[in-house]
Coordinates of C-alpha atoms and ligand atoms in Angstrom, one line a residue:
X690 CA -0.9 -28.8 24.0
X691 CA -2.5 -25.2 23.8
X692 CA -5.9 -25.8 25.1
X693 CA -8.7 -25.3 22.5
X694 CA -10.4 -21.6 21.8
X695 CA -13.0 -20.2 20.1
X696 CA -14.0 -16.4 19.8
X697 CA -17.6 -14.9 19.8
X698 CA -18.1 -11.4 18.6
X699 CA -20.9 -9.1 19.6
X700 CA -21.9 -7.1 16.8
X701 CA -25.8 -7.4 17.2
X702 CA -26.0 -3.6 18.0
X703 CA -27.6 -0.6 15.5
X704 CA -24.9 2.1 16.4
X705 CA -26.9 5.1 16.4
X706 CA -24.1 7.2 16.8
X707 CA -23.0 6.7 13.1
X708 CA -26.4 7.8 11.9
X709 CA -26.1 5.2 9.1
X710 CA -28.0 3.0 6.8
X711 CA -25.0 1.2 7.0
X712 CA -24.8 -1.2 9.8
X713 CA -21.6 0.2 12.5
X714 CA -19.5 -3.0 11.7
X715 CA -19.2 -2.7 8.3
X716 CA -18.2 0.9 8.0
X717 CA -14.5 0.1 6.9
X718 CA -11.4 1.2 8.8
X719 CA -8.5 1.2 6.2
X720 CA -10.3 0.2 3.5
X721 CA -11.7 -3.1 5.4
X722 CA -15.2 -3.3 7.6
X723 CA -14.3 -3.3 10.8
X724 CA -15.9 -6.5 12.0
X725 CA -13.9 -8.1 9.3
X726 CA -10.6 -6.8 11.1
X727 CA -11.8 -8.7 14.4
X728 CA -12.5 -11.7 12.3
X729 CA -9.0 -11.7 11.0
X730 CA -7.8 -11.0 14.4
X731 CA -9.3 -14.1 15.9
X732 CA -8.2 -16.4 12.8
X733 CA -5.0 -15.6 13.9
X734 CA -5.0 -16.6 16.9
X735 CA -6.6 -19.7 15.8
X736 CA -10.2 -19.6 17.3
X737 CA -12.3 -22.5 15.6
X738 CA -15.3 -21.8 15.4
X739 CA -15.8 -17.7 15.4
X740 CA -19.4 -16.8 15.9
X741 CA -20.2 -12.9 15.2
X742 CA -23.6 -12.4 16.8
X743 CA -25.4 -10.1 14.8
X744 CA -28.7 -8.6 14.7
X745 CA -29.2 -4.6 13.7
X746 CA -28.9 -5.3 9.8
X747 CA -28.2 -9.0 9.8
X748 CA -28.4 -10.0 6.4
X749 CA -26.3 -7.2 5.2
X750 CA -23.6 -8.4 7.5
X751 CA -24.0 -11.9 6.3
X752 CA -23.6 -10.8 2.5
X753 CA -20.2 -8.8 3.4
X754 CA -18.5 -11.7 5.5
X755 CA -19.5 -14.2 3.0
X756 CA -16.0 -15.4 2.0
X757 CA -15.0 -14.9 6.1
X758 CA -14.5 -18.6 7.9
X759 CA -17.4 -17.3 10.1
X760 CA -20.6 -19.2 11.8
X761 CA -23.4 -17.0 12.4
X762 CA -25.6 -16.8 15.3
X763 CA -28.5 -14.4 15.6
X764 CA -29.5 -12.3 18.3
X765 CA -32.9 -11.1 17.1
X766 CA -33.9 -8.5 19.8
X767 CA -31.1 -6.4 21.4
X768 CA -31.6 -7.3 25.0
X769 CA -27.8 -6.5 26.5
X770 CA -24.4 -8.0 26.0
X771 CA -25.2 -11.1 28.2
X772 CA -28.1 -11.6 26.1
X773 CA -26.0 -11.8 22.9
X774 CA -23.4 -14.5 24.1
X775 CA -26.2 -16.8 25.2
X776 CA -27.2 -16.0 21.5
X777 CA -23.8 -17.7 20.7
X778 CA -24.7 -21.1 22.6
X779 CA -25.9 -23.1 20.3
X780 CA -23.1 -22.6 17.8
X781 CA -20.9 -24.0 20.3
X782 CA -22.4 -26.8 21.4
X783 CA -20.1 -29.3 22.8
X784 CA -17.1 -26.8 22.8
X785 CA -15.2 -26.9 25.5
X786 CA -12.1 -24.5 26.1
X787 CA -11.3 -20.7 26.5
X788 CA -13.9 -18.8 25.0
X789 CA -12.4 -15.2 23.7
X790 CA -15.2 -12.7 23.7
X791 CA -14.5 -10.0 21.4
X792 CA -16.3 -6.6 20.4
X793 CA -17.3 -6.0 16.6
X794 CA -17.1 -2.4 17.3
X795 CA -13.5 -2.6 18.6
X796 CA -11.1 -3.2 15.9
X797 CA -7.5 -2.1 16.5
X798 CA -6.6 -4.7 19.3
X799 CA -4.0 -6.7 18.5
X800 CA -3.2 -10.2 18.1
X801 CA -0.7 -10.6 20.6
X802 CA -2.5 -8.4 23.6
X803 CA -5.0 -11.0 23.1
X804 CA -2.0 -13.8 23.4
X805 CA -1.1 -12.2 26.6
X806 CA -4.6 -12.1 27.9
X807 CA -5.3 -15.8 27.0
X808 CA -1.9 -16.8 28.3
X809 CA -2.6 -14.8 31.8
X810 CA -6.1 -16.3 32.0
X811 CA -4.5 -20.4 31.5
X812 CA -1.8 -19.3 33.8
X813 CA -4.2 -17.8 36.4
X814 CA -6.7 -20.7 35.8
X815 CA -9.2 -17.9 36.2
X816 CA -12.8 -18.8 35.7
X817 CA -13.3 -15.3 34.1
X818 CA -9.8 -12.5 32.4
X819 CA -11.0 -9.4 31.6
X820 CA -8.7 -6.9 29.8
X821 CA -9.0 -3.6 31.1
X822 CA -7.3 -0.3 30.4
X823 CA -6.8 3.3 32.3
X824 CA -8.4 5.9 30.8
X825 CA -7.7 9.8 31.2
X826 CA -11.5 10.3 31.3
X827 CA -13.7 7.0 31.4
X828 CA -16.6 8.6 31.2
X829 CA -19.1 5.5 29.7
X830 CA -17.3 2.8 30.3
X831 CA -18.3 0.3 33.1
X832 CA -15.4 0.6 35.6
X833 CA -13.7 -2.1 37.7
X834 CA -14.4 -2.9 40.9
X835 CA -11.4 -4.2 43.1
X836 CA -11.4 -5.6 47.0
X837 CA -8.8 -7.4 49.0
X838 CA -9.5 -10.1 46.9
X839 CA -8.7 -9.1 44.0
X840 CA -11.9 -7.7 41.1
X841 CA -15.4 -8.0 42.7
X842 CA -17.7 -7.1 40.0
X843 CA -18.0 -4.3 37.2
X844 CA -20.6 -1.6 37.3
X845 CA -22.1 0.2 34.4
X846 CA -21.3 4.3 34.0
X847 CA -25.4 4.4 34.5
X848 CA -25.6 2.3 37.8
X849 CA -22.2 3.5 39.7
X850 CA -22.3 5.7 42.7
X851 CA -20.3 9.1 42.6
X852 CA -17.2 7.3 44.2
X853 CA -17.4 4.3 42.0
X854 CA -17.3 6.7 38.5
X855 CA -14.0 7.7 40.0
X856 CA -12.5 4.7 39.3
X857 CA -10.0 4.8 36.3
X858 CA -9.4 1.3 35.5
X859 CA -12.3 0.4 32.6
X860 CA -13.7 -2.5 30.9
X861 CA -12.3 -3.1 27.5
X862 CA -15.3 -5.6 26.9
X863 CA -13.0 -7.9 26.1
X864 CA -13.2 -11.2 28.2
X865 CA -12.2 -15.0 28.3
X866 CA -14.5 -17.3 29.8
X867 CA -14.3 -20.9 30.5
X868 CA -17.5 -22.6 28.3
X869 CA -19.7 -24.4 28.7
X870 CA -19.6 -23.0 32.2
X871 CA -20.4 -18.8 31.4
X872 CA -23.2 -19.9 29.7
X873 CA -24.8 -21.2 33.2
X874 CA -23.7 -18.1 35.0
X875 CA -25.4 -16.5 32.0
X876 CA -28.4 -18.0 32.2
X877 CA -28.6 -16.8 36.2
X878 CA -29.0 -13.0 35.3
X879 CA -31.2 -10.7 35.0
X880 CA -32.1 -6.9 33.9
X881 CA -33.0 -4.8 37.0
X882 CA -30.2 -2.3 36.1
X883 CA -30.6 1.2 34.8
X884 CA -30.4 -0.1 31.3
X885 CA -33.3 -2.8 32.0
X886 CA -30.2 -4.9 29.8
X887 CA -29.2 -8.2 30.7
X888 CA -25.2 -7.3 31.0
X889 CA -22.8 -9.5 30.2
X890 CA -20.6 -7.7 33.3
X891 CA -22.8 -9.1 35.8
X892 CA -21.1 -12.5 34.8
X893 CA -17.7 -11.2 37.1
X894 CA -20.1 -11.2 40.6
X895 CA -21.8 -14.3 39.5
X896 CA -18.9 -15.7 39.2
X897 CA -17.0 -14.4 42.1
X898 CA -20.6 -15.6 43.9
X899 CA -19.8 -19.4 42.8
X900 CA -16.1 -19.0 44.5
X901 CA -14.4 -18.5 41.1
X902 CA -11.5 -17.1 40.1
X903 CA -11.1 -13.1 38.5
X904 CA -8.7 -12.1 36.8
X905 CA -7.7 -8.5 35.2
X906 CA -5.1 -7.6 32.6
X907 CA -4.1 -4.2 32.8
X908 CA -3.3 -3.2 28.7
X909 CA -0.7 -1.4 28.2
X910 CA -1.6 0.9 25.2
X911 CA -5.4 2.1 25.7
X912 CA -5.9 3.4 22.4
X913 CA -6.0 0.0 21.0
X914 CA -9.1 -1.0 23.1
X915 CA -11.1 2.1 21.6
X916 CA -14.5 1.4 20.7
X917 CA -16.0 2.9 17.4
X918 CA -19.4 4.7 18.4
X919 CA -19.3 7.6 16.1
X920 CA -17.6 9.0 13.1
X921 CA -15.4 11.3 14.7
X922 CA -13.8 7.7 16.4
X923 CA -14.4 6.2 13.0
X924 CA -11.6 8.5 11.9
X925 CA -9.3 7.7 14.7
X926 CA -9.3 4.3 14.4
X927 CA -8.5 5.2 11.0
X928 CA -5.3 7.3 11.4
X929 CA -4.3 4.5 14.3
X930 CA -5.0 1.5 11.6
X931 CA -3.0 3.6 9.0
X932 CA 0.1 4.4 11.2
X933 CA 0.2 0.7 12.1
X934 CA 0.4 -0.7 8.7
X935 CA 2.6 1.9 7.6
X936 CA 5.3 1.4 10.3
X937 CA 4.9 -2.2 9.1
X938 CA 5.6 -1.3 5.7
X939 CA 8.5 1.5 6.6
X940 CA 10.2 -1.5 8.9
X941 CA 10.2 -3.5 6.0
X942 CA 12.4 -1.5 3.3
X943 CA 9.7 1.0 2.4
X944 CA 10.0 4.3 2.2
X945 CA 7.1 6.7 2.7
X946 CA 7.7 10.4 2.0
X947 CA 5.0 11.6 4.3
X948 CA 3.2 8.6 5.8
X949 CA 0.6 10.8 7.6
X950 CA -0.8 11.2 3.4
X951 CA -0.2 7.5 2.6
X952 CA -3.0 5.0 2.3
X953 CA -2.7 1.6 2.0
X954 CA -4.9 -1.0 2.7
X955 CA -4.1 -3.8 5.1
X956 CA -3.7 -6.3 2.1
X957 CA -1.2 -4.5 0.3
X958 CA 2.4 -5.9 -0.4
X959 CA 5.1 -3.8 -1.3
X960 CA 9.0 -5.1 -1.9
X961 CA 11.6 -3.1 -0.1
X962 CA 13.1 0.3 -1.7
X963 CA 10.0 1.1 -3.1
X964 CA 9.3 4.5 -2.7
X965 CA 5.6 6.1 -1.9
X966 CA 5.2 10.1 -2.4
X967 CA 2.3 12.1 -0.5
X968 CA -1.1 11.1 -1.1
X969 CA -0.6 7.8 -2.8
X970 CA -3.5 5.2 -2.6
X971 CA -2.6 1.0 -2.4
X972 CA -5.9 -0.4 -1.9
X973 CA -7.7 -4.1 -1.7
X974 CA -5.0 -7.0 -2.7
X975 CA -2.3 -5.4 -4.3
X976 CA 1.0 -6.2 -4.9
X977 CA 4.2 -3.9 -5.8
X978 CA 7.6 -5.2 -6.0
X979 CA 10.9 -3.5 -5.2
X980 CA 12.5 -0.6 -6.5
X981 CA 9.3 1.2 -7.6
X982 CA 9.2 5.0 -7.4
X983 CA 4.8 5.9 -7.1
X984 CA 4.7 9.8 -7.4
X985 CA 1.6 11.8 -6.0
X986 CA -1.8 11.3 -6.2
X987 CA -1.4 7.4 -7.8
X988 CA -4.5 5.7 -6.9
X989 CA -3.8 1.5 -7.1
X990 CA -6.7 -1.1 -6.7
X991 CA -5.8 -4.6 -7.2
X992 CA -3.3 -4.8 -9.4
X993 CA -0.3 -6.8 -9.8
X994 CA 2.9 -4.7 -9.8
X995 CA 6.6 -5.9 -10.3
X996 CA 10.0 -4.1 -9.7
X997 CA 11.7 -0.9 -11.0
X998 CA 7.9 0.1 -12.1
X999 CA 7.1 4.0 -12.5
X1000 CA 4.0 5.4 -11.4
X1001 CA 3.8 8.8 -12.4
X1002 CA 1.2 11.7 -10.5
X1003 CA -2.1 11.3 -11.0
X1004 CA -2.4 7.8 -12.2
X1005 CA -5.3 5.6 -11.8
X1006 CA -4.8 1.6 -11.8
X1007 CA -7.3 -1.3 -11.5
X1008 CA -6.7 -4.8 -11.8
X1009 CA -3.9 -4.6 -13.8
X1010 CA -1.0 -6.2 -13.9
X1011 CA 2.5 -4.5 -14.9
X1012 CA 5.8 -6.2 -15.0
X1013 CA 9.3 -5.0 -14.3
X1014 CA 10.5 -1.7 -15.4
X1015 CA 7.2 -0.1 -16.7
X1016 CA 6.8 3.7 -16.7
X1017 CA 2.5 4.9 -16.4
X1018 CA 1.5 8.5 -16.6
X1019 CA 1.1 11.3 -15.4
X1020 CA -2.9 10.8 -15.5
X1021 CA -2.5 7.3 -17.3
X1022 CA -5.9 5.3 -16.8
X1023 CA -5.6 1.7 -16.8
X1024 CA -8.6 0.0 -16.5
X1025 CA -9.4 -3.5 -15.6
X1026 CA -7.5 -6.6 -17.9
X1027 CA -4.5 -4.3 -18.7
X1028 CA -1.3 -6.3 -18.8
X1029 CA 1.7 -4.5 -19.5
X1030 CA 4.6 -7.3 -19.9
X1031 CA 7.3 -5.5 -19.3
X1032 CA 9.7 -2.4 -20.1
X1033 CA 5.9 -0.6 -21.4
X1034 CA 5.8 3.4 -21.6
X1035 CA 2.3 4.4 -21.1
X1036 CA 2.3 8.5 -21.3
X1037 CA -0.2 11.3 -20.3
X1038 CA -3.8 10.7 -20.8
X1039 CA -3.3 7.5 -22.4
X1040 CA -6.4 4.1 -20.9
X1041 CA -6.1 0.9 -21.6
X1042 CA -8.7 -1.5 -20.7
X1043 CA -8.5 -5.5 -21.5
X1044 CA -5.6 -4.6 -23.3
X1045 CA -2.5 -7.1 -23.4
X1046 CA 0.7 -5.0 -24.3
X1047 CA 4.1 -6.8 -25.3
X1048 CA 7.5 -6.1 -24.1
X1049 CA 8.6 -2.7 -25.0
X1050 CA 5.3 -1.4 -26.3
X1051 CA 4.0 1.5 -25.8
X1052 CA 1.4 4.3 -26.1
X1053 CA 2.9 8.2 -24.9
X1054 CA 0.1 10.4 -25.3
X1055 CA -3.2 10.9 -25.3
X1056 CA -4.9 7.5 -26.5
X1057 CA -7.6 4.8 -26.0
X1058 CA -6.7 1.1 -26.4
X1059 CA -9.5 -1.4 -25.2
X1060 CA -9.6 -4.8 -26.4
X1061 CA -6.6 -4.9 -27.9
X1062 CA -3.3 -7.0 -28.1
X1063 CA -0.2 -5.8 -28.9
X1064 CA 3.1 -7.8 -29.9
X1065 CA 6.4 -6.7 -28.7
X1066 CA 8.1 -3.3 -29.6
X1067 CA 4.7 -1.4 -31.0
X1068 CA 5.3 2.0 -31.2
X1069 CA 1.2 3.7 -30.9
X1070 CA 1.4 7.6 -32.0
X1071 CA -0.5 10.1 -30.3
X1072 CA -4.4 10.2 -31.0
X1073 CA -4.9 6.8 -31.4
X1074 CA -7.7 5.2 -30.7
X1075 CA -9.1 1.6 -30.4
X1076 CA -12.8 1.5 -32.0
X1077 CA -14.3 -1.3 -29.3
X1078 CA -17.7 -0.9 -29.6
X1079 CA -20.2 -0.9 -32.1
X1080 CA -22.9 0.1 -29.6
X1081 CA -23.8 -3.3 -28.9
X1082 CA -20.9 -5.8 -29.2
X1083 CA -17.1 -5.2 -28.3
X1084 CA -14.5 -6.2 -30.7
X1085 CA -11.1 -7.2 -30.7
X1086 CA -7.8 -5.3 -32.4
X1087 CA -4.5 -7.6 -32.7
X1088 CA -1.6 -5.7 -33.7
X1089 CA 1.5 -7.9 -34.4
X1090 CA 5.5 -7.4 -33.6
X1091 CA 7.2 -4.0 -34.0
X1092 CA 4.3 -2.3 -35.8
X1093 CA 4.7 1.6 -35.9
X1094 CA 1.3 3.2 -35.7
X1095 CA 1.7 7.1 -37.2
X1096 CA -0.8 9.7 -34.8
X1097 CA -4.0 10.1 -34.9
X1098 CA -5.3 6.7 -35.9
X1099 CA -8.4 4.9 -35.7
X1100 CA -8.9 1.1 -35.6
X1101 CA -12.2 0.1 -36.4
X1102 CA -12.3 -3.7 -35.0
X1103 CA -12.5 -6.4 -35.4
X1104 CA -9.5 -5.7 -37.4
X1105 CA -5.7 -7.4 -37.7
X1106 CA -2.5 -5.6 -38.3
X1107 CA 0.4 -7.9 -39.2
X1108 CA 4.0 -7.3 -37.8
X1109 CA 6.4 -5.2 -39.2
X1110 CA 3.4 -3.0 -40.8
X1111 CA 3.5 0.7 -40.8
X1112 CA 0.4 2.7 -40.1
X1113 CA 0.3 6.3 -41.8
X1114 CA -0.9 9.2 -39.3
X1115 CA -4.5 10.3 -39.5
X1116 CA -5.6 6.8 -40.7
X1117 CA -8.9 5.6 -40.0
X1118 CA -8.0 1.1 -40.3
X1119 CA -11.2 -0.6 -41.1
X1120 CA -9.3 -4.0 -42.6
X1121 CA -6.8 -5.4 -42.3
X1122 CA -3.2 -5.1 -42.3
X1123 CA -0.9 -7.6 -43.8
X1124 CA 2.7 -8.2 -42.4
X1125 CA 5.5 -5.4 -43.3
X1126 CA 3.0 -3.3 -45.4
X1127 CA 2.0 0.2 -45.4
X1128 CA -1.3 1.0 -44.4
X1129 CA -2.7 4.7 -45.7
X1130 CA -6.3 6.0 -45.6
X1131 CA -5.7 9.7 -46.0
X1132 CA -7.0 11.9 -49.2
X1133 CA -3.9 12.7 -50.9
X1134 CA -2.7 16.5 -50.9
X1135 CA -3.3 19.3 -52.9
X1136 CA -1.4 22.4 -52.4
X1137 CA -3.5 25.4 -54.7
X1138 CA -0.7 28.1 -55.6
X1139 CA -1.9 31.8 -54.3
X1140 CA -5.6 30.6 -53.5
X1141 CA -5.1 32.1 -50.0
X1142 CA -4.5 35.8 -51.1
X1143 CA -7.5 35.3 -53.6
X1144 CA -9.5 34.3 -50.9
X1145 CA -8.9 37.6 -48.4
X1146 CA -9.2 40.2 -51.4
X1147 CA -12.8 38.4 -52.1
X1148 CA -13.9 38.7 -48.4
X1149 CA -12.9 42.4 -47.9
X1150 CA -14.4 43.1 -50.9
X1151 CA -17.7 41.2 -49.6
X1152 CA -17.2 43.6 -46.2
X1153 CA -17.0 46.9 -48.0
Ligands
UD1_2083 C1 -20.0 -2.3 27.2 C2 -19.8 -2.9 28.6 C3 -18.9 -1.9 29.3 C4 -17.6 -1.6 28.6 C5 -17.9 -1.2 27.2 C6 -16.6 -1.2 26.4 C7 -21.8 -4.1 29.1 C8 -23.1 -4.1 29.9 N1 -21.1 -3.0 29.2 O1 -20.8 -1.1 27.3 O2 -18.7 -2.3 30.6 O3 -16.9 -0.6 29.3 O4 -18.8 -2.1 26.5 O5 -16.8 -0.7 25.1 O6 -21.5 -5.1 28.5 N2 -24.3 -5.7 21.5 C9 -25.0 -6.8 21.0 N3 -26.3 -7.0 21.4 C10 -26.9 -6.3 22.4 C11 -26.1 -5.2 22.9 C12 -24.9 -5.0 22.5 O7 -24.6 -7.5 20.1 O8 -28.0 -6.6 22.8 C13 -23.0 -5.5 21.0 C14 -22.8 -4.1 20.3 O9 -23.1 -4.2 19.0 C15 -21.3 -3.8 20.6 C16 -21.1 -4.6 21.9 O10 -22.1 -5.5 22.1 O11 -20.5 -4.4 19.6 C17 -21.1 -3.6 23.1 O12 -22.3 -3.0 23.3 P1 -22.6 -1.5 23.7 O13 -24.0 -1.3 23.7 O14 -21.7 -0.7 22.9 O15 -22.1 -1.6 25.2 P2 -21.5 -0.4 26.0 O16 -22.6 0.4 26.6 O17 -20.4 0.3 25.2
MG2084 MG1 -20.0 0.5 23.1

């Protein structure tokens, strides 16, 4: 039986760096906050319970991980990192097991480095794993201190002597501990350091004090264990978060043109031989089937898309849903409550919101349906327009099956038009409709024999 884990996050901290109003763990990477990948991260893994610790804009925090399976502990005064896990005690009271301490601020490591360091830490029977990493330049991290006997203690960039800030191997600040015991070598330190923190490193000599086992476990890829400080790292972790889920995607049957311009969020499912142009956008929970073709500049936010569907350049989709074979755009808007039921043409500058359209319906150019539902096999000409909104209530259009509206029409709702009907261009519809009729508004025309040559001889005459 896997012995029993639970994760504690520190993200208590202001982040000065990011010169924000937002708190640093909520600034998204791909579209998600970053403390929410973490979060994620250890639900995989199965951690029960997860405890963020937060602090520097709690309450804000709070309202963002609302939906997370997340129990809060507070950490009202930033006095160090040690300070913050003792913070965590109380939330697990009577837990005993591997406790994985994570880093709200570090977001790209991955699920199964984390295996490996729990797996080495059970093996080990260490008291204390810390995941390290080599860096190039580890200027501000606290580096690792080995003996004969394996890791002595860590020391802080601010409290190392010149030959210790030559050391290479970092602190990830990424540990497992054995609870309840690091919350008694916790309670043992103190904050005569250069910080005047208490530091949650000074656990590895208490330990090593109490005759316990240390462990270290070298990572292989560094960049993973990168901590977001400032905005400049925000945007790395950015390009390293996007690569990562676009491999996924690209390993799965997708094809991306030119990944380094492709967004899409870490919720986003796509079906195999889709195909994503430059600059195409898949954000929050998102679905696209197989065999769709989304051309550049296509923006996508919750929607629900099936196969064989068209997204042409310029397009702009939210919570919609489109089913197979639908063509949108170019610069098509479709707004919130637009379903599209299949084998739909929606051309240039056409939006839709809360509009239901039936199989084979469609709207090419240059028109606004809202509140609307459409049978099958409607034909809307160009310049027509949906009249929603009175100015205080929104009303509803119905048009039935295989009704052919001519251009430039106007529904005025609430109004019905029956199937079969046929709507004469440059109506304005303010009843309505019954089944196979024709509906006309227009003034009829009168064509005035020679009153255009009248009219010129009379206006040079006028100029003279
Ligand atoms: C810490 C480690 C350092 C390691 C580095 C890796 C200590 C003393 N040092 O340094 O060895 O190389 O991380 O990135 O632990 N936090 C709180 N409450 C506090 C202080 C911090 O919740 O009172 C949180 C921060 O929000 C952050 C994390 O703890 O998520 C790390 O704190 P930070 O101040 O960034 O520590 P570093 O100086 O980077
Ligand atoms: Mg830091």
């Amino acid at each position: 039986m896997p012995k029993k884990l639970a994760a504690v996050i520190l993200a208590a901290g202001q982040g000065t760096r990011m010169k924000s109003q937002l708190p640093k763990v909520l600034h998204p990477v791909a579209g998600r906050p970053m403390l929410s990948h973490v979060v994620k991260t250890a639900g995989t893994l199965g951690a029960l319970p997860i405890v963020p610790v937060i602090g520097h804009g709690a309450e804000q925090v709070r309202q963002v991980l609302a939906e997370e399976p997340v129990t809060f502990a507070l950490q009202e005064e930033q006095l160090g990192t040690g300070h913050a896990l003792l913070c965590a005690e109380d939330s697990l009271k009577g837990f005993t097991g591997d406790l994985l301490l994570l880093c709200g601020d570090v977001p790209l490591l991955r699920e199964t480095t984390l295996r490996e360091l729990l797996q080495h830490h059970q093996k080990t029977a260490a008291s204390v794993t810390i995941l390290t990493a080599q860096m190039q330049d580890p200027t501000g991290y606290g580096r690792i201190i080995r003996g004969e006997n394996g890791v002595e203690r860590i020391v802080e960039e601010k409290d190392a002597s010149r030959s210790e800030r030559q050391v290479d191997e970092i602190n990830t600040g990424i540990y497992v501990f054995r609870a309840p015991e690091a919350f008694e070598f916790l309670r043992g330190l103190d904050n005569s350091n250069a910080q005047g923190e208490y530091y949650l490193t000074d656990i590895v000599a208490a330990a090593r004090k109490a005759g316990e086992r240390i462990e270290a476990l070298l990572i292989d890829t560094a960049a993973e264990a990168m901590g977001i400080n400032d905005r400049v790292q925000l945007a790395e972790a950015g390009a390293l978060m996007r690569q990562r889920i676009n491999e996924g995607h690209q390993r799965a049957g997708v094809t991306l043109v030119d990944p380094a311009t492709t967004y899409i969020e870490p919720d986003v499912v796509i079906g195999s031989d889709s195909l994503l142009h430059p600059n195409v956008h898949l954000r929050g929970k998102t679905t696209i089937g197989s065999g769709c073709e989304i051309e550049p500049g296509v923006v996508v936010t919750d929607c629900s898309i099936a196969d064989q569907v068209h997204l042409k350049p310029g397009s702009v989709l939210s919570e919609s849903s489109l089913g197979d074979a639908c063509a949108v755009g170019p610069m098509a808007h479709l707004r919130p409550g637009t379903v599209l039921n299949g084998n739909n043409k929606i051309g240039n500058f056409v939006e839709t919101k809360k509009a239901v359209f039936g199989e084979k319906s469609q709207a090419s150019h240059l028109t606004y349906i809202g509140d609307a539902s459409l049978g099958k096999n409607v034909n809307i000409g160009c310049g027509t327009i949906t009249c929603n909104y009175d100015g205080v209530n929104k009303h509803q259009t119905t048009i039935g099956d295989d009704v052919f509206v001519g251009s430039d029409t106007q529904f005025v709702a609430p109004v019905t038009i029956g199937r079969g009907s046929l709507i004469g261009a440059g109506s304005t519809i303010t009843k309505d409709v019954p089944e196979d009729a024709l509906a006309i508004t227009r003034a009829e025309q009168k064509n005035v024999a020679g009153w255009a040559i009248r009219n010129r001889q009379k206006l040079q005459k006028q100029k003279k």
